[in-house]
Tab-separated table of C-alpha atoms in Angstrom:
chain	number	residue	atom	x	y	z
Q	1	MET	CA	-4.556	157.855	-117.634
Q	2	LYS	CA	-1.923	160.168	-119.137
Q	3	ILE	CA	-2.808	163.623	-120.442
Q	4	ASN	CA	-0.672	165.574	-122.899
Q	5	ALA	CA	-1.595	169.267	-122.778
Q	6	GLY	CA	0.510	170.418	-125.756
Q	7	ASP	CA	-0.569	172.090	-129.012
Q	8	LEU	CA	-2.578	169.012	-130.012
Q	9	PRO	CA	-3.781	167.852	-126.588
Q	10	TYR	CA	-4.763	164.238	-126.024
Q	11	VAL	CA	-5.322	161.658	-123.313
Q	12	ASP	CA	-3.980	158.084	-123.297
Q	13	VAL	CA	-6.407	155.750	-121.533
Q	14	SER	CA	-7.146	152.093	-120.942
Q	15	ALA	CA	-10.091	150.815	-122.994
Q	16	GLY	CA	-11.853	149.866	-119.765
Q	17	GLU	CA	-11.882	153.478	-118.548
Q	18	LEU	CA	-15.252	155.230	-118.276
Q	19	TRP	CA	-15.813	158.463	-120.223
Q	20	ILE	CA	-17.049	160.185	-117.043
Q	21	ASN	CA	-13.638	159.570	-115.420
Q	22	ILE	CA	-11.830	160.967	-118.474
Q	23	LEU	CA	-14.004	164.073	-118.240
Q	24	HIS	CA	-13.158	164.661	-114.571
Q	25	GLU	CA	-9.420	164.046	-115.033
Q	26	SER	CA	-8.994	166.136	-118.186
Q	27	LEU	CA	-10.980	169.029	-116.686
Q	28	LYS	CA	-8.280	169.382	-114.016
Q	29	LEU	CA	-6.093	170.723	-116.857
Q	30	GLY	CA	-8.920	172.714	-118.454
Q	31	LEU	CA	-9.348	170.153	-121.248
Q	32	ALA	CA	-12.004	167.667	-122.373
Q	33	PRO	CA	-12.811	165.295	-125.254
Q	34	LYS	CA	-14.771	166.875	-128.127
Q	35	SER	CA	-17.377	164.221	-128.869
Q	36	TRP	CA	-19.583	162.367	-126.394
Q	37	THR	CA	-22.381	159.883	-125.935
Q	38	ASP	CA	-25.531	161.029	-124.099
Q	39	TYR	CA	-24.624	158.717	-121.198
Q	40	LEU	CA	-21.047	158.907	-119.885
Q	41	HIS	CA	-20.801	155.831	-117.655
Q	42	LEU	CA	-19.644	153.700	-120.598
Q	43	THR	CA	-16.207	152.332	-121.472
Q	44	VAL	CA	-13.919	153.787	-124.112
Q	45	GLY	CA	-13.463	150.404	-125.808
Q	46	GLY	CA	-17.217	149.878	-125.891
Q	47	THR	CA	-18.185	153.138	-127.570
Q	48	LEU	CA	-15.235	153.069	-130.009
Q	49	SER	CA	-16.275	149.567	-131.117
Q	50	ASN	CA	-19.621	151.092	-132.136
Q	51	ALA	CA	-19.352	154.816	-132.960
Q	52	GLY	CA	-20.213	156.997	-129.960
Q	53	ILE	CA	-22.814	159.579	-131.016
Q	54	SER	CA	-24.399	162.556	-129.282
Q	55	GLY	CA	-25.446	166.105	-130.065
Q	56	GLN	CA	-21.850	167.203	-130.769
Q	57	ALA	CA	-21.480	164.794	-133.721
Q	58	PHE	CA	-22.637	167.350	-136.313
Q	59	ARG	CA	-19.555	169.439	-135.451
Q	60	HIS	CA	-16.883	166.959	-134.442
Q	61	GLY	CA	-18.168	163.674	-135.808
Q	62	PRO	CA	-18.684	160.635	-133.565
Q	63	GLN	CA	-16.126	159.484	-131.005
Q	64	ILE	CA	-14.498	157.196	-133.601
Q	65	SER	CA	-13.584	160.358	-135.573
Q	66	ASN	CA	-11.712	161.806	-132.578
Q	67	VAL	CA	-9.117	159.106	-131.868
Q	68	TYR	CA	-5.423	159.483	-132.718
Q	69	GLN	CA	-4.135	156.022	-131.883
Q	70	LEU	CA	-5.167	152.608	-130.566
Q	71	GLU	CA	-3.562	149.560	-129.014
Q	72	VAL	CA	-5.354	146.413	-130.194
Q	73	VAL	CA	-5.127	142.706	-129.457
Q	74	THR	CA	-6.080	141.014	-132.734
Q	75	GLY	CA	-7.802	137.652	-133.143
Q	76	LYS	CA	-4.321	136.258	-133.861
Q	77	GLY	CA	-3.215	137.261	-130.367
Q	78	GLU	CA	-0.900	140.031	-131.598
Q	79	VAL	CA	-0.668	143.300	-129.676
Q	80	VAL	CA	-0.554	146.061	-132.294
Q	81	ALA	CA	-0.287	149.860	-132.063
Q	82	CYS	CA	-2.233	151.482	-134.892
Q	83	SER	CA	-3.270	154.903	-136.183
Q	84	GLU	CA	-4.060	156.701	-139.468
Q	85	ASN	CA	-0.351	156.455	-140.333
Q	86	GLN	CA	0.637	153.113	-138.771
Q	87	ASN	CA	-1.213	149.832	-139.375
Q	88	ALA	CA	-4.041	151.989	-140.724
Q	89	GLU	CA	-6.142	149.059	-141.970
Q	90	LEU	CA	-6.412	147.617	-138.435
Q	91	PHE	CA	-7.074	151.106	-137.003
Q	92	HIS	CA	-10.036	151.613	-139.336
Q	93	ALA	CA	-11.220	147.992	-138.919
Q	94	VAL	CA	-11.675	148.111	-135.145
Q	95	LEU	CA	-13.298	151.577	-135.078
Q	96	GLY	CA	-17.000	150.739	-135.335
Q	97	GLY	CA	-15.946	147.112	-135.862
Q	98	LEU	CA	-18.201	145.594	-133.169
Q	99	GLY	CA	-15.235	143.759	-131.634
Q	100	GLN	CA	-14.870	141.501	-134.692
Q	101	PHE	CA	-11.259	142.237	-135.689
Q	102	GLY	CA	-9.533	142.901	-132.401
Q	103	ILE	CA	-10.049	144.024	-128.844
Q	104	ILE	CA	-9.160	147.649	-128.153
Q	105	THR	CA	-6.961	147.779	-125.040
Q	106	ARG	CA	-5.769	151.426	-125.101
Q	107	ALA	CA	-6.777	154.607	-126.912
Q	108	ARG	CA	-5.327	158.084	-127.502
Q	109	ILE	CA	-8.259	160.492	-127.586
Q	110	SER	CA	-8.227	164.037	-128.942
Q	111	LEU	CA	-8.907	166.830	-126.410
Q	112	GLU	CA	-9.837	170.516	-126.662
Q	113	LYS	CA	-10.077	173.449	-124.252
Q	114	ALA	CA	-13.086	172.871	-122.029
Q	115	PRO	CA	-15.737	175.513	-121.313
Q	116	LYS	CA	-16.983	176.105	-117.767
Q	117	MET	CA	-20.687	176.654	-118.459
Q	118	VAL	CA	-23.494	175.705	-120.844
Q	119	LYS	CA	-26.589	177.627	-121.901
Q	120	TRP	CA	-29.132	174.849	-122.399
Q	121	ILE	CA	-32.258	175.614	-124.441
Q	122	ARG	CA	-35.446	173.743	-125.293
Q	123	MET	CA	-38.358	174.728	-127.522
Q	124	LEU	CA	-41.314	173.011	-129.200
Q	125	TYR	CA	-42.598	172.653	-132.752
Q	126	SER	CA	-45.908	171.269	-133.945
Q	127	ASP	CA	-44.777	171.151	-137.583
Q	128	PHE	CA	-42.234	168.433	-138.454
Q	129	SER	CA	-41.065	170.249	-141.612
Q	130	LYS	CA	-40.213	173.419	-139.673
Q	131	PHE	CA	-38.505	171.335	-136.981
Q	132	THR	CA	-36.232	169.470	-139.414
Q	133	ARG	CA	-35.588	172.604	-141.475
Q	134	ASP	CA	-34.362	174.419	-138.364
Q	135	GLN	CA	-32.250	171.456	-137.238
Q	136	GLU	CA	-30.604	171.219	-140.660
Q	137	TYR	CA	-30.064	174.975	-140.762
Q	138	LEU	CA	-28.354	174.877	-137.360
Q	139	ILE	CA	-25.989	172.000	-138.198
Q	140	SER	CA	-24.889	173.758	-141.395
Q	141	SER	CA	-24.570	177.249	-139.889
Q	142	MET	CA	-21.040	178.656	-139.632
Q	143	ASP	CA	-21.883	180.392	-136.355
Q	144	GLN	CA	-22.946	177.290	-134.510
Q	145	PHE	CA	-24.366	175.935	-131.331
Q	146	ASP	CA	-22.181	173.271	-129.701
Q	147	TYR	CA	-24.859	170.608	-129.252
Q	148	ILE	CA	-28.054	169.921	-131.218
Q	149	GLU	CA	-30.551	167.144	-130.535
Q	150	GLY	CA	-34.331	166.765	-130.580
Q	151	PHE	CA	-37.174	164.722	-129.106
Q	152	VAL	CA	-40.494	163.469	-130.384
Q	153	VAL	CA	-43.295	163.939	-127.881
Q	154	ILE	CA	-46.490	161.980	-128.556
Q	155	ASN	CA	-49.646	162.397	-126.492
Q	156	ARG	CA	-47.937	163.855	-123.415
Q	157	THR	CA	-49.709	166.318	-121.175
Q	158	GLY	CA	-48.089	168.740	-118.737
Q	159	LEU	CA	-44.929	168.726	-120.821
Q	160	LEU	CA	-43.771	172.263	-120.055
Q	161	ASN	CA	-44.526	171.847	-116.366
Q	162	ASN	CA	-42.040	168.960	-116.272
Q	163	TRP	CA	-39.339	171.313	-117.577
Q	164	ARG	CA	-39.983	174.078	-115.046
Q	165	SER	CA	-38.009	172.483	-112.233
Q	166	SER	CA	-34.750	173.007	-114.129
Q	167	PHE	CA	-35.597	175.358	-117.041
Q	168	ASN	CA	-36.939	178.926	-117.041
Q	169	PRO	CA	-39.622	179.934	-119.565
Q	170	LYS	CA	-38.754	183.022	-121.617
Q	171	GLU	CA	-42.421	184.120	-121.467
Q	172	PRO	CA	-43.851	182.667	-118.222
Q	173	LEU	CA	-47.399	183.945	-118.808
Q	174	GLN	CA	-47.601	182.615	-122.367
Q	175	ALA	CA	-45.996	179.302	-121.351
Q	176	SER	CA	-48.612	178.807	-118.619
Q	177	LYS	CA	-51.389	179.008	-121.251
Q	178	PHE	CA	-49.770	176.439	-123.547
Q	179	ASN	CA	-51.827	173.264	-124.057
Q	180	SER	CA	-50.175	170.098	-125.396
Q	181	ASP	CA	-53.093	167.663	-125.017
Q	182	GLY	CA	-53.148	164.844	-127.496
Q	183	LYS	CA	-50.837	166.367	-130.100
Q	184	ILE	CA	-47.458	165.363	-131.486
Q	185	PHE	CA	-44.718	167.873	-130.736
Q	186	TYR	CA	-41.066	168.012	-131.651
Q	187	CYS	CA	-38.668	169.414	-129.083
Q	188	LEU	CA	-35.473	171.080	-130.280
Q	189	GLU	CA	-32.721	170.869	-127.653
Q	190	ILE	CA	-29.630	173.018	-128.202
Q	191	ALA	CA	-26.681	174.166	-126.123
Q	192	LYS	CA	-24.023	176.848	-126.318
Q	193	TYR	CA	-20.805	176.444	-124.304
Q	194	TYR	CA	-19.193	179.492	-122.674
Q	195	ASN	CA	-16.952	180.804	-119.915
Q	196	LEU	CA	-18.182	183.237	-117.271
Q	197	ASP	CA	-16.330	186.224	-118.779
Q	198	GLU	CA	-18.106	185.616	-122.124
Q	199	ILE	CA	-21.686	185.609	-120.854
Q	200	ASP	CA	-22.856	188.858	-122.521
Q	201	LEU	CA	-21.307	187.985	-125.863
Q	202	MET	CA	-22.722	184.460	-125.643
Q	203	ASN	CA	-26.247	185.722	-124.894
Q	204	LYS	CA	-26.154	188.060	-127.898
Q	205	LYS	CA	-24.919	185.246	-130.119
Q	206	VAL	CA	-27.678	182.911	-128.906
Q	207	GLU	CA	-30.331	185.622	-129.464
Q	208	ARG	CA	-29.088	186.068	-133.018
Q	209	LEU	CA	-29.091	182.317	-133.718
Q	210	LEU	CA	-32.616	181.932	-132.352
Q	211	THR	CA	-34.026	184.811	-134.423
Q	212	GLY	CA	-34.324	182.810	-137.633
Q	213	LEU	CA	-36.017	179.748	-136.073
Q	214	SER	CA	-39.714	178.792	-136.387
Q	215	TYR	CA	-40.484	177.316	-132.942
Q	216	ILE	CA	-43.656	178.045	-130.947
Q	217	PRO	CA	-42.606	181.274	-129.112
Q	218	SER	CA	-44.308	180.470	-125.791
Q	219	THR	CA	-42.349	177.200	-125.451
Q	220	LEU	CA	-38.798	178.616	-125.291
Q	221	PHE	CA	-37.138	177.494	-122.033
Q	222	THR	CA	-33.517	178.107	-120.985
Q	223	SER	CA	-31.156	176.981	-118.247
Q	224	GLU	CA	-27.538	177.703	-117.289
Q	225	VAL	CA	-25.608	174.718	-115.933
Q	226	THR	CA	-21.975	173.684	-115.503
Q	227	TYR	CA	-20.311	171.782	-118.332
Q	228	VAL	CA	-20.102	168.625	-116.192
Q	229	ASP	CA	-23.760	168.805	-115.171
Q	230	PHE	CA	-24.801	169.174	-118.795
Q	231	LEU	CA	-22.700	166.288	-120.118
Q	232	ASP	CA	-23.635	163.982	-117.225
Q	233	ARG	CA	-27.353	164.885	-117.369
Q	234	VAL	CA	-28.582	161.299	-117.933
Q	235	HIS	CA	-26.891	160.149	-114.716
Q	236	VAL	CA	-29.407	162.237	-112.716
Q	237	SER	CA	-32.243	160.244	-114.275
Q	238	GLU	CA	-30.336	157.013	-113.678
Q	239	ASN	CA	-30.061	157.713	-109.955
Q	240	LYS	CA	-33.797	158.434	-109.716
Q	241	LEU	CA	-34.668	155.231	-111.575
Q	242	ARG	CA	-32.224	153.157	-109.511
Q	243	ALA	CA	-33.898	154.433	-106.343
Q	244	LYS	CA	-37.228	153.115	-107.666
Q	245	GLY	CA	-35.746	149.806	-108.859
Q	246	LEU	CA	-36.444	150.768	-112.486
Q	247	TRP	CA	-32.904	150.798	-113.930
Q	248	GLU	CA	-31.950	147.111	-114.088
Q	249	ILE	CA	-34.878	146.225	-116.360
Q	250	PRO	CA	-35.028	145.322	-120.085
Q	251	HIS	CA	-34.218	148.192	-122.444
Q	252	PRO	CA	-35.333	147.076	-125.921
Q	253	TRP	CA	-33.776	150.030	-127.739
Q	254	LEU	CA	-33.967	150.639	-131.465
Q	255	ASN	CA	-31.489	153.095	-133.033
Q	256	LEU	CA	-31.791	153.989	-136.706
Q	257	LEU	CA	-29.787	156.149	-139.103
Q	258	ILE	CA	-32.181	157.573	-141.685
Q	259	PRO	CA	-31.221	159.422	-144.889
Q	260	ARG	CA	-32.417	163.020	-145.004
Q	261	SER	CA	-34.495	162.292	-148.128
Q	262	GLN	CA	-36.505	159.655	-146.215
Q	263	ILE	CA	-36.984	161.292	-142.819
Q	264	HIS	CA	-40.389	162.846	-143.640
Q	265	ASP	CA	-41.847	159.565	-144.920
Q	266	PHE	CA	-40.481	157.833	-141.817
Q	267	ALA	CA	-41.995	160.417	-139.467
Q	268	GLN	CA	-45.384	160.298	-141.173
Q	269	GLU	CA	-45.644	156.526	-140.833
Q	270	VAL	CA	-44.052	155.970	-137.412
Q	271	PHE	CA	-44.962	158.974	-135.231
Q	272	GLY	CA	-48.646	158.727	-134.443
Q	273	LYS	CA	-49.442	155.642	-136.571
Q	274	ILE	CA	-47.166	152.849	-135.330
Q	275	LEU	CA	-46.481	154.701	-132.068
Q	276	LYS	CA	-49.487	155.977	-130.135
Q	277	ASP	CA	-47.526	157.539	-127.267
Q	278	THR	CA	-43.999	157.935	-125.891
Q	279	SER	CA	-44.594	156.678	-122.371
Q	280	ASN	CA	-42.047	153.836	-122.666
Q	281	GLY	CA	-39.074	156.180	-122.985
Q	282	PRO	CA	-37.678	159.083	-124.981
Q	283	ILE	CA	-37.553	159.220	-128.770
Q	284	ILE	CA	-34.472	161.160	-129.834
Q	285	ILE	CA	-34.056	162.630	-133.327
Q	286	TYR	CA	-31.324	164.827	-134.800
Q	287	PRO	CA	-29.309	165.242	-138.021
Q	288	VAL	CA	-25.546	164.884	-138.496
Q	289	ASN	CA	-23.138	165.760	-141.308
Q	290	LYS	CA	-21.667	162.740	-143.108
Q	291	SER	CA	-18.537	164.794	-143.887
Q	292	LYS	CA	-17.550	164.421	-140.210
Q	293	TRP	CA	-17.500	160.598	-140.453
Q	294	ASN	CA	-14.527	158.627	-141.720
Q	295	ASN	CA	-15.751	156.259	-144.431
Q	296	LYS	CA	-12.693	153.988	-143.968
Q	297	THR	CA	-13.906	152.687	-140.591
Q	298	SER	CA	-16.077	149.567	-140.303
Q	299	PHE	CA	-19.076	151.678	-139.345
Q	300	VAL	CA	-21.879	151.938	-141.911
Q	301	THR	CA	-23.816	155.156	-142.553
Q	302	PRO	CA	-26.586	156.029	-145.023
Q	303	ASP	CA	-25.279	157.273	-148.336
Q	304	GLU	CA	-26.374	160.932	-148.094
Q	305	ASP	CA	-24.626	164.123	-146.969
Q	306	ILE	CA	-27.039	164.540	-144.044
Q	307	PHE	CA	-28.680	161.686	-142.157
Q	308	TYR	CA	-30.716	161.507	-138.937
Q	309	LEU	CA	-30.252	159.452	-135.812
Q	310	VAL	CA	-33.651	158.338	-134.519
Q	311	ALA	CA	-33.415	156.468	-131.221
Q	312	PHE	CA	-36.351	154.743	-129.509
Q	313	LEU	CA	-35.035	154.375	-125.956
Q	314	SER	CA	-37.745	152.227	-124.403
Q	315	SER	CA	-37.803	150.647	-120.970
Q	316	ALA	CA	-39.978	147.569	-120.389
Q	317	VAL	CA	-41.848	147.047	-117.141
Q	318	PRO	CA	-40.978	143.539	-115.860
Q	319	SER	CA	-43.801	140.988	-116.118
Q	320	SER	CA	-46.171	143.496	-117.766
Q	321	ILE	CA	-48.295	142.162	-120.632
Q	322	GLY	CA	-49.561	145.658	-121.571
Q	323	THR	CA	-48.197	148.360	-123.875
Q	324	ASP	CA	-45.260	148.893	-121.482
Q	325	GLY	CA	-44.294	145.197	-121.561
Q	326	LEU	CA	-41.266	143.749	-123.339
Q	327	GLU	CA	-43.253	141.749	-125.929
Q	328	HIS	CA	-45.303	144.763	-127.004
Q	329	ILE	CA	-42.243	147.013	-127.352
Q	330	LEU	CA	-40.311	144.383	-129.345
Q	331	GLU	CA	-43.319	143.935	-131.615
Q	332	GLN	CA	-43.499	147.708	-132.104
Q	333	ASN	CA	-39.778	147.862	-132.923
Q	334	GLN	CA	-40.235	145.095	-135.482
Q	335	ARG	CA	-43.097	146.967	-137.153
Q	336	ILE	CA	-40.825	150.010	-137.505
Q	337	LEU	CA	-38.015	147.856	-138.926
Q	338	ASP	CA	-40.376	146.075	-141.336
Q	339	TYR	CA	-41.589	149.432	-142.634
Q	340	CYS	CA	-37.990	150.593	-143.195
Q	341	ILE	CA	-36.995	147.355	-144.951
Q	342	GLU	CA	-39.968	147.575	-147.314
Q	343	TYR	CA	-40.145	151.300	-148.042
Q	344	LEU	CA	-36.918	153.009	-146.911
Q	345	PRO	CA	-33.975	150.920	-148.153
Q	346	GLY	CA	-31.359	153.540	-147.210
Q	347	VAL	CA	-31.947	153.159	-143.452
Q	348	LYS	CA	-29.182	151.597	-141.334
Q	349	GLN	CA	-29.315	150.357	-137.748
Q	350	TYR	CA	-26.995	151.830	-135.142
Q	351	LEU	CA	-26.080	149.284	-132.427
Q	352	PRO	CA	-27.436	146.678	-134.879
Q	353	HIS	CA	-28.754	143.267	-133.914
Q	354	TYR	CA	-29.252	140.605	-136.582
Q	355	ASN	CA	-29.710	136.836	-136.435
Q	356	SER	CA	-28.227	135.782	-139.778
Q	357	GLN	CA	-25.177	136.500	-141.886
Q	358	GLU	CA	-27.487	137.389	-144.781
Q	359	GLU	CA	-28.941	140.270	-142.743
Q	360	TRP	CA	-25.454	141.439	-141.785
Q	361	ARG	CA	-24.358	141.320	-145.422
Q	362	SER	CA	-27.303	143.543	-146.313
Q	363	HIS	CA	-26.442	145.872	-143.407
Q	364	PHE	CA	-22.824	146.331	-144.517
Q	365	GLY	CA	-23.786	146.579	-148.201
Q	366	PRO	CA	-20.781	147.586	-150.372
Q	367	LYS	CA	-18.514	147.313	-147.291
Q	368	TRP	CA	-19.168	143.579	-146.910
Q	369	GLN	CA	-16.128	142.541	-148.963
Q	370	THR	CA	-13.924	144.822	-146.854
Q	371	ILE	CA	-15.389	143.283	-143.676
Q	372	LEU	CA	-14.594	139.767	-144.991
Q	373	GLN	CA	-11.017	140.761	-145.888
Q	374	ARG	CA	-10.461	142.356	-142.478
Q	375	LYS	CA	-11.833	139.282	-140.719
Q	376	SER	CA	-9.490	136.962	-142.617
Q	377	MET	CA	-6.562	139.297	-141.934
Q	378	TYR	CA	-7.034	139.915	-138.198
Q	379	ASP	CA	-9.226	137.067	-136.899
Q	380	PRO	CA	-8.830	134.151	-139.354
Q	381	LEU	CA	-10.066	131.525	-136.863
Q	382	ALA	CA	-13.160	133.629	-136.015
Q	383	ILE	CA	-12.230	133.586	-132.319
Q	384	LEU	CA	-13.977	136.949	-131.855
Q	385	ALA	CA	-17.150	135.844	-133.676
Q	386	PRO	CA	-19.585	134.978	-130.838
Q	387	GLY	CA	-22.241	137.438	-129.768
Q	388	GLN	CA	-22.737	139.457	-132.931
Q	389	ARG	CA	-23.580	136.475	-135.206
Q	390	ILE	CA	-21.812	138.092	-138.155
Q	391	PHE	CA	-19.481	135.087	-138.442
Q	392	GLN	CA	-19.544	131.572	-137.037
Q	393	LYS	CA	-16.854	130.538	-134.613
Q	394	GLY	CA	-14.794	127.609	-135.816
Q	395	ILE	CA	-15.157	128.377	-139.538
Q	396	PRO	CA	-11.672	129.590	-140.573
Q	397	PHE	CA	-11.222	132.485	-142.982
Q	398	LEU	CA	-7.775	131.389	-144.177
């Protein structure tokens, strides 16, 4: 790992390096990458072959928008350095390319000055329109938070009590009277980065940003944590689940990118109708700005200026035949997908899984011809085809 701390700081890393290790190394020089995934114990090559999205994407775009240069081994066996200015077609092909055009072996990742601390805030909404309006307002505001995500909470009791171990209620008395029984709530999760000498200014800025929001006042909870603890927050849950033997189990996740114009129809049908509760894992929902995504990459987004990531991050209990079993969750995921296919044609899958080339062609839409050209250019013998089922191995593209 080599870090350049100049005017445009960056880090050169092997594609097998974990993002958590890059964070720790770059922080030694007061620097860090700009865009993250929610879970950091993933490889650079893995996330760049998909997109790499978290709550910073509305500001900085996904991880594939924050790379200066790549080293790639193509399907022809050639080792090629590529960037926006050098072998640009290969550069854009492999970013979000699902490993179909080449294997990323090294990457040069953009860095910025790292903060020391994070003010981490959560609040609840009972009205989906107010929730999405506030999320969209925050991602378009000039004076911004640094991270914006959200959760859907269906039929969960004792919700605020679960937060109290690590978050402080702004109004403890009011929060203690709050009752969440049987309702659907939407949690807005936001964060503001700061350094210790900026704490007063940061608090005033946060107060001002919160003033215009329509959350339920008694549900505002805040916490101050280090930058590392905030970014690596999922690892705490991982350790707890590993201790109970509940980490190495099936995770039938479904990640969707939904156009802004369709998010209300989606919510009305899925939250509360198809899904009766959220006990199988978190449901994450937040908007991003399309302007922060590079349309030249192989990654496909909905065709609107703002679209939402909705992630159903389920965990299946081994050998269960109930609502927490693998079959039930897969069936539920399929019902959600069937609804989208029939009524919401603009929806795209993130981390997609399809069984036929016809489905992939539909997924890529207008980009399909570009995908075919890139395949014939960089992997004409379809050596890199297995796994994704986009192409068949052994059918040449020459």
